[in-house]
Amino acid sequence: MNTKRFELALERIQPSDWREFEKLASTFLASEFEVYVSTASNSGDGGRDGELYSTDDPTVVAQFSVTEDWKEKINDTVKRLNVTFPNALVLIYMTSREIGALGDSLKKNLRKNHGISLDIRDKNWFCERLNLNQSNQIKAEELAIGFVDPILATYEIIPKVSAELSTPESIAALTYLNLQWQDDIRDKGLTKTAFEAMVRSALVGTDGHNRITKDELCSRIFKIFPKHSTQELSIHIEKAIKKLGKTVVKSHPNNEYSLSHEDTIKFNEFKAEKIIAEGQLKSAIEKIILQITSSSLDKKEIQDVYQCLRNVTEKVLFERSQSFAMAVESGNLSALADNDFKSTIMQEISISKLKKKKDVDWLSILKVGIREILLSDNQSIQQHLRSLADSYTLMAFLQITPDVQKAVEKMFSNGNLWLDTTIILPLISETLLNDEEKVGRFTRMIAAATGAGLRLYVTDGVIEEVERHMNRCLTCSRMPNRDWNGSIPYLLERYIFSGRSLHSFSNWLENFRGPSRPMDDIFDYLLHEFSIHKRSLQDEYPKTSEELRSALLLIWNERYIRRREKYNFDIDEMTITRLINHDIECYAGVLALRNQERSSPFGYSSWWLTLDKQTFDLKRKLQDMMIETPPDSPVMSADFLVNYLAIGPLRRKVSKHEEANLPLLMMIDNATKLTPELVVEAESIRKKFLNLPERMIRRNVRDSLDKAKSYIGPISKAGMESGFDDFADLILTQDSDI
């Protein structure tokens, strides 16, 4: 029997099902102890459900329970045993709940105060002993048939996020794409992967007694892709049937087919695994809801918000998968630069069960909520949604063309990426993550990129901007808050949010640079920690046309003027000129390198990677300003890169583990700006917990600031829109001493 199906059965047991659990527990216990005797009865059991056989008072007794409050149950049982069986030495507590290490303190307490040893056998204990013997397997199978199989028969892993994916055929196809993507080796062709999933999905519900003809099998797949040639689809279907015929698809007389028994079992196991993951995902999202609403909602409102956030999340993933596939097909990256999901959120609100509530802004709650979900490193969220996103993306490609492999081969199979300052600063900030925390999103992206063979570079201009930004952070850290003009610089903001002391900020910066040759130090750090090399484009960018460079100069000059007006900063012309030259060097320099490359939008190997979404619109602006036709844009978004690493030609070089942990959304961490008041609050919290270990002080400061940051109030109403543009603006505009 499959473990996940049994695990789900244990999770589905309710208190009213206690008798079924007692039968299961008795079977598992009897298989371990030959002298075990069940004592459970309606007339009373004296505080135990079973015992190891003895002539008089038992010394080892068993208690079976499915109650959620296991601590209270155990304590009550021990108190009763002290009266009914005072000589009991060991209590075996068997439960369908997961307890694990949470029971350690209770074990210690019972030994000390009652002289009784507690042996907890929880959900994991049952799963580990499932296949120990035949009697365990038989009883577990009976439990799964009653508690799991009816759910598996109707459960749909893939939500109905759009009309074209709401048919039974499409839902089954997406489900099997999800399973196939999880199982297949990384170097397998995408077209083969996709159509093997399609064939398996078309055979859902079949077996040796319930078969379908080949024509019916093909017809079910044709319904999913009505725009494609049935002749072309048939070729791919035929290849998939032959490949799967050895183990998965069973061939019968009269040209009929069915799924093998083994594949049906595997499919049910996969569905059971997803149901368990759904429960973990729900818990993780509910924690986010409680955090961003400061626990101001009742249970029903929390469930309504949860359902809205789930719906919005899945629709956003679906929309972004469509955008990525269309970007590859059209060669236009601009669609993936849009991270404002307001229209999707408002549409969900219009059909939701949310009710008007005083002082509650549902739009802001959902905007911050979706951001926190997509930026979360919680494994229950990350891996579930990453898998869903990849399935949507593969289906999006299939909707465009049956030959998915040919479509993705339009993209470069080796590349040189020049990284913008908006990539480097978040990368540096992620070194602030504590050891017990997960690796940051930018760090995971860069590691996957270098592991896949991409070559990463920075120019001297980018290193200069990073060094100047650090200087500004240092100046801010040493200045009284009331005397500082403007927002807290990004790296300092991240440092304070990590819970560290403001007074040690200068020491932290020494990890990246020294006082004598700071720019060289920063480059050495990037090279040794991230394999990012320095390569100037000063000799390349003058090779582009003078008309192009002049147009870029005008566009960026207007942009910095708008920034100066927006933030009311007095930035001198020399500083603006330096910043613009850095950008033009990257944009035009990469274009110059492309002169010898094949000319297709995604065939180029040289790119400029940035978070600054305004750069994605440069080609359109250049078309309005230039007589000559502007070249294809060299700009790549970080969001495009992570999708490229998951789906593109280099996917065979990205391990399954790396791919499962590729970020869902590449944005900066915080939804709000750190205010001077919060800086003071952080120092106040540090003083309050001064006697605790540094690790605990940081945790208290970080948790307090996270709560203040996420709470839907005046300082966080900006939601999604504030983070993306402002980040690119603030880290560059404020560095007026460049």
PDB file of C-alpha atoms in Angstrom, residues 440-576:
ATOM      1  CA  GLY A 440      17.060  34.020  -0.480  1.00  0.00           C
ATOM      2  CA  ARG A 441      15.275  34.280  -3.812  1.00  0.00           C
ATOM      3  CA  PHE A 442      18.004  36.240  -5.611  1.00  0.00           C
ATOM      4  CA  THR A 443      20.674  33.893  -4.292  1.00  0.00           C
ATOM      5  CA  ARG A 444      18.708  30.870  -5.549  1.00  0.00           C
ATOM      6  CA  MET A 445      18.195  32.499  -8.938  1.00  0.00           C
ATOM      7  CA  ILE A 446      21.891  33.367  -9.356  1.00  0.00           C
ATOM      8  CA  ALA A 447      22.990  29.902  -8.185  1.00  0.00           C
ATOM      9  CA  ALA A 448      20.668  28.215 -10.686  1.00  0.00           C
ATOM     10  CA  ALA A 449      21.835  30.538 -13.471  1.00  0.00           C
ATOM     11  CA  THR A 450      25.540  29.904 -12.904  1.00  0.00           C
ATOM     12  CA  GLY A 451      24.890  26.203 -12.384  1.00  0.00           C
ATOM     13  CA  ALA A 452      23.163  26.104 -15.768  1.00  0.00           C
ATOM     14  CA  GLY A 453      26.247  27.593 -17.409  1.00  0.00           C
ATOM     15  CA  LEU A 454      25.173  31.219 -17.822  1.00  0.00           C
ATOM     16  CA  ARG A 455      28.018  33.723 -17.468  1.00  0.00           C
ATOM     17  CA  LEU A 456      27.292  36.682 -15.213  1.00  0.00           C
ATOM     18  CA  TYR A 457      28.961  40.093 -15.345  1.00  0.00           C
ATOM     19  CA  VAL A 458      28.859  43.560 -13.823  1.00  0.00           C
ATOM     20  CA  THR A 459      30.354  46.772 -15.153  1.00  0.00           C
ATOM     21  CA  ASP A 460      32.498  49.232 -13.200  1.00  0.00           C
ATOM     22  CA  GLY A 461      29.504  51.563 -13.182  1.00  0.00           C
ATOM     23  CA  VAL A 462      27.350  49.032 -11.325  1.00  0.00           C
ATOM     24  CA  ILE A 463      30.081  48.410  -8.740  1.00  0.00           C
ATOM     25  CA  GLU A 464      30.421  52.167  -8.312  1.00  0.00           C
ATOM     26  CA  GLU A 465      26.671  52.507  -7.693  1.00  0.00           C
ATOM     27  CA  VAL A 466      26.779  49.699  -5.131  1.00  0.00           C
ATOM     28  CA  GLU A 467      29.745  51.279  -3.328  1.00  0.00           C
ATOM     29  CA  ARG A 468      28.095  54.722  -3.292  1.00  0.00           C
ATOM     30  CA  HIS A 469      24.872  53.200  -1.993  1.00  0.00           C
ATOM     31  CA  MET A 470      26.795  51.583   0.858  1.00  0.00           C
ATOM     32  CA  ASN A 471      28.357  54.957   1.667  1.00  0.00           C
ATOM     33  CA  ARG A 472      24.943  56.552   1.813  1.00  0.00           C
ATOM     34  CA  CYS A 473      23.691  53.779   4.102  1.00  0.00           C
ATOM     35  CA  LEU A 474      26.678  54.322   6.392  1.00  0.00           C
ATOM     36  CA  THR A 475      26.029  58.071   6.552  1.00  0.00           C
ATOM     37  CA  CYS A 476      22.365  57.464   7.358  1.00  0.00           C
ATOM     38  CA  SER A 477      23.223  54.943  10.086  1.00  0.00           C
ATOM     39  CA  ARG A 478      25.371  57.525  11.873  1.00  0.00           C
ATOM     40  CA  MET A 479      22.917  60.415  11.635  1.00  0.00           C
ATOM     41  CA  PRO A 480      20.048  61.147  14.039  1.00  0.00           C
ATOM     42  CA  ASN A 481      16.787  60.014  12.433  1.00  0.00           C
ATOM     43  CA  ARG A 482      15.188  63.436  12.538  1.00  0.00           C
ATOM     44  CA  ASP A 483      18.126  64.933  10.627  1.00  0.00           C
ATOM     45  CA  TRP A 484      17.979  62.434   7.747  1.00  0.00           C
ATOM     46  CA  ASN A 485      16.364  63.708   4.553  1.00  0.00           C
ATOM     47  CA  GLY A 486      14.519  61.047   2.579  1.00  0.00           C
ATOM     48  CA  SER A 487      13.780  57.335   2.922  1.00  0.00           C
ATOM     49  CA  ILE A 488      16.089  54.912   4.699  1.00  0.00           C
ATOM     50  CA  PRO A 489      18.473  53.496   2.032  1.00  0.00           C
ATOM     51  CA  TYR A 490      17.715  49.949   0.942  1.00  0.00           C
ATOM     52  CA  LEU A 491      20.638  47.980   2.433  1.00  0.00           C
ATOM     53  CA  LEU A 492      20.354  49.781   5.767  1.00  0.00           C
ATOM     54  CA  GLU A 493      16.616  49.149   5.764  1.00  0.00           C
ATOM     55  CA  ARG A 494      17.185  45.432   5.194  1.00  0.00           C
ATOM     56  CA  TYR A 495      19.853  45.390   7.904  1.00  0.00           C
ATOM     57  CA  ILE A 496      17.524  46.934  10.497  1.00  0.00           C
ATOM     58  CA  PHE A 497      14.657  44.634   9.493  1.00  0.00           C
ATOM     59  CA  SER A 498      16.941  41.642  10.126  1.00  0.00           C
ATOM     60  CA  GLY A 499      16.957  42.641  13.819  1.00  0.00           C
ATOM     61  CA  ARG A 500      20.610  43.648  13.998  1.00  0.00           C
ATOM     62  CA  SER A 501      21.956  46.606  15.957  1.00  0.00           C
ATOM     63  CA  LEU A 502      22.295  49.873  14.083  1.00  0.00           C
ATOM     64  CA  HIS A 503      25.620  50.456  15.815  1.00  0.00           C
ATOM     65  CA  SER A 504      27.230  47.438  14.159  1.00  0.00           C
ATOM     66  CA  PHE A 505      26.180  48.327  10.602  1.00  0.00           C
ATOM     67  CA  SER A 506      29.657  49.553   9.638  1.00  0.00           C
ATOM     68  CA  ASN A 507      31.111  46.206  10.760  1.00  0.00           C
ATOM     69  CA  TRP A 508      28.666  44.363   8.501  1.00  0.00           C
ATOM     70  CA  LEU A 509      29.707  46.458   5.495  1.00  0.00           C
ATOM     71  CA  GLU A 510      33.284  45.296   6.038  1.00  0.00           C
ATOM     72  CA  ASN A 511      32.165  41.884   4.750  1.00  0.00           C
ATOM     73  CA  PHE A 512      32.004  43.453   1.298  1.00  0.00           C
ATOM     74  CA  ARG A 513      34.565  46.282   1.245  1.00  0.00           C
ATOM     75  CA  GLY A 514      37.492  47.801   3.098  1.00  0.00           C
ATOM     76  CA  PRO A 515      38.527  51.448   3.467  1.00  0.00           C
ATOM     77  CA  SER A 516      41.370  51.517   0.937  1.00  0.00           C
ATOM     78  CA  ARG A 517      40.030  49.965  -2.298  1.00  0.00           C
ATOM     79  CA  PRO A 518      36.291  49.455  -1.722  1.00  0.00           C
ATOM     80  CA  MET A 519      35.294  48.940  -5.372  1.00  0.00           C
ATOM     81  CA  ASP A 520      37.926  46.255  -5.860  1.00  0.00           C
ATOM     82  CA  ASP A 521      36.755  44.616  -2.640  1.00  0.00           C
ATOM     83  CA  ILE A 522      33.116  44.563  -3.792  1.00  0.00           C
ATOM     84  CA  PHE A 523      34.100  42.999  -7.088  1.00  0.00           C
ATOM     85  CA  ASP A 524      36.211  40.338  -5.318  1.00  0.00           C
ATOM     86  CA  TYR A 525      33.248  39.531  -3.093  1.00  0.00           C
ATOM     87  CA  LEU A 526      30.854  39.136  -6.047  1.00  0.00           C
ATOM     88  CA  LEU A 527      33.374  36.981  -7.894  1.00  0.00           C
ATOM     89  CA  HIS A 528      34.138  34.586  -5.060  1.00  0.00           C
ATOM     90  CA  GLU A 529      30.637  34.318  -3.577  1.00  0.00           C
ATOM     91  CA  PHE A 530      28.487  34.336  -6.736  1.00  0.00           C
ATOM     92  CA  SER A 531      30.876  33.806  -9.691  1.00  0.00           C
ATOM     93  CA  ILE A 532      29.949  37.250 -11.034  1.00  0.00           C
ATOM     94  CA  HIS A 533      32.786  38.637 -13.142  1.00  0.00           C
ATOM     95  CA  LYS A 534      33.638  42.222 -14.018  1.00  0.00           C
ATOM     96  CA  ARG A 535      33.530  43.085 -17.694  1.00  0.00           C
ATOM     97  CA  SER A 536      33.388  46.633 -19.001  1.00  0.00           C
ATOM     98  CA  LEU A 537      31.276  47.605 -21.990  1.00  0.00           C
ATOM     99  CA  GLN A 538      33.009  50.955 -22.448  1.00  0.00           C
ATOM    100  CA  ASP A 539      34.630  49.867 -25.722  1.00  0.00           C
ATOM    101  CA  GLU A 540      31.445  48.265 -27.075  1.00  0.00           C
ATOM    102  CA  TYR A 541      28.677  50.796 -26.603  1.00  0.00           C
ATOM    103  CA  PRO A 542      30.218  53.522 -28.849  1.00  0.00           C
ATOM    104  CA  LYS A 543      29.894  51.027 -31.726  1.00  0.00           C
ATOM    105  CA  THR A 544      26.111  51.507 -31.728  1.00  0.00           C
ATOM    106  CA  SER A 545      24.599  54.308 -33.775  1.00  0.00           C
ATOM    107  CA  GLU A 546      24.841  57.877 -32.532  1.00  0.00           C
ATOM    108  CA  GLU A 547      21.080  58.258 -33.069  1.00  0.00           C
ATOM    109  CA  LEU A 548      20.400  55.369 -30.683  1.00  0.00           C
ATOM    110  CA  ARG A 549      22.702  56.718 -27.968  1.00  0.00           C
ATOM    111  CA  SER A 550      21.253  60.212 -28.277  1.00  0.00           C
ATOM    112  CA  ALA A 551      17.705  58.893 -27.973  1.00  0.00           C
ATOM    113  CA  LEU A 552      18.666  56.847 -24.908  1.00  0.00           C
ATOM    114  CA  LEU A 553      20.266  59.934 -23.374  1.00  0.00           C
ATOM    115  CA  LEU A 554      17.055  61.953 -23.829  1.00  0.00           C
ATOM    116  CA  ILE A 555      14.840  59.182 -22.438  1.00  0.00           C
ATOM    117  CA  TRP A 556      16.923  58.620 -19.314  1.00  0.00           C
ATOM    118  CA  ASN A 557      17.478  62.332 -18.734  1.00  0.00           C
ATOM    119  CA  GLU A 558      13.711  62.909 -18.710  1.00  0.00           C
ATOM    120  CA  ARG A 559      13.314  59.991 -16.340  1.00  0.00           C
ATOM    121  CA  TYR A 560      15.807  61.381 -13.810  1.00  0.00           C
ATOM    122  CA  ILE A 561      14.139  64.760 -13.967  1.00  0.00           C
ATOM    123  CA  ARG A 562      10.829  63.084 -13.071  1.00  0.00           C
ATOM    124  CA  ARG A 563      12.547  61.234 -10.233  1.00  0.00           C
ATOM    125  CA  ARG A 564      13.979  64.461  -8.886  1.00  0.00           C
ATOM    126  CA  GLU A 565      10.520  66.057  -8.911  1.00  0.00           C
ATOM    127  CA  LYS A 566       8.879  62.949  -7.419  1.00  0.00           C
ATOM    128  CA  TYR A 567      11.227  62.655  -4.440  1.00  0.00           C
ATOM    129  CA  ASN A 568      12.110  66.332  -4.131  1.00  0.00           C
ATOM    130  CA  PHE A 569      15.831  65.590  -4.113  1.00  0.00           C
ATOM    131  CA  ASP A 570      18.406  68.106  -5.245  1.00  0.00           C
ATOM    132  CA  ILE A 571      20.562  65.937  -7.503  1.00  0.00           C
ATOM    133  CA  ASP A 572      23.362  67.693  -9.368  1.00  0.00           C
ATOM    134  CA  GLU A 573      23.704  67.339 -13.123  1.00  0.00           C
ATOM    135  CA  MET A 574      27.063  65.574 -12.849  1.00  0.00           C
ATOM    136  CA  THR A 575      25.511  62.800 -10.775  1.00  0.00           C
ATOM    137  CA  ILE A 576      22.641  62.406 -13.242  1.00  0.00           C
TER     138      ILE A 576
END
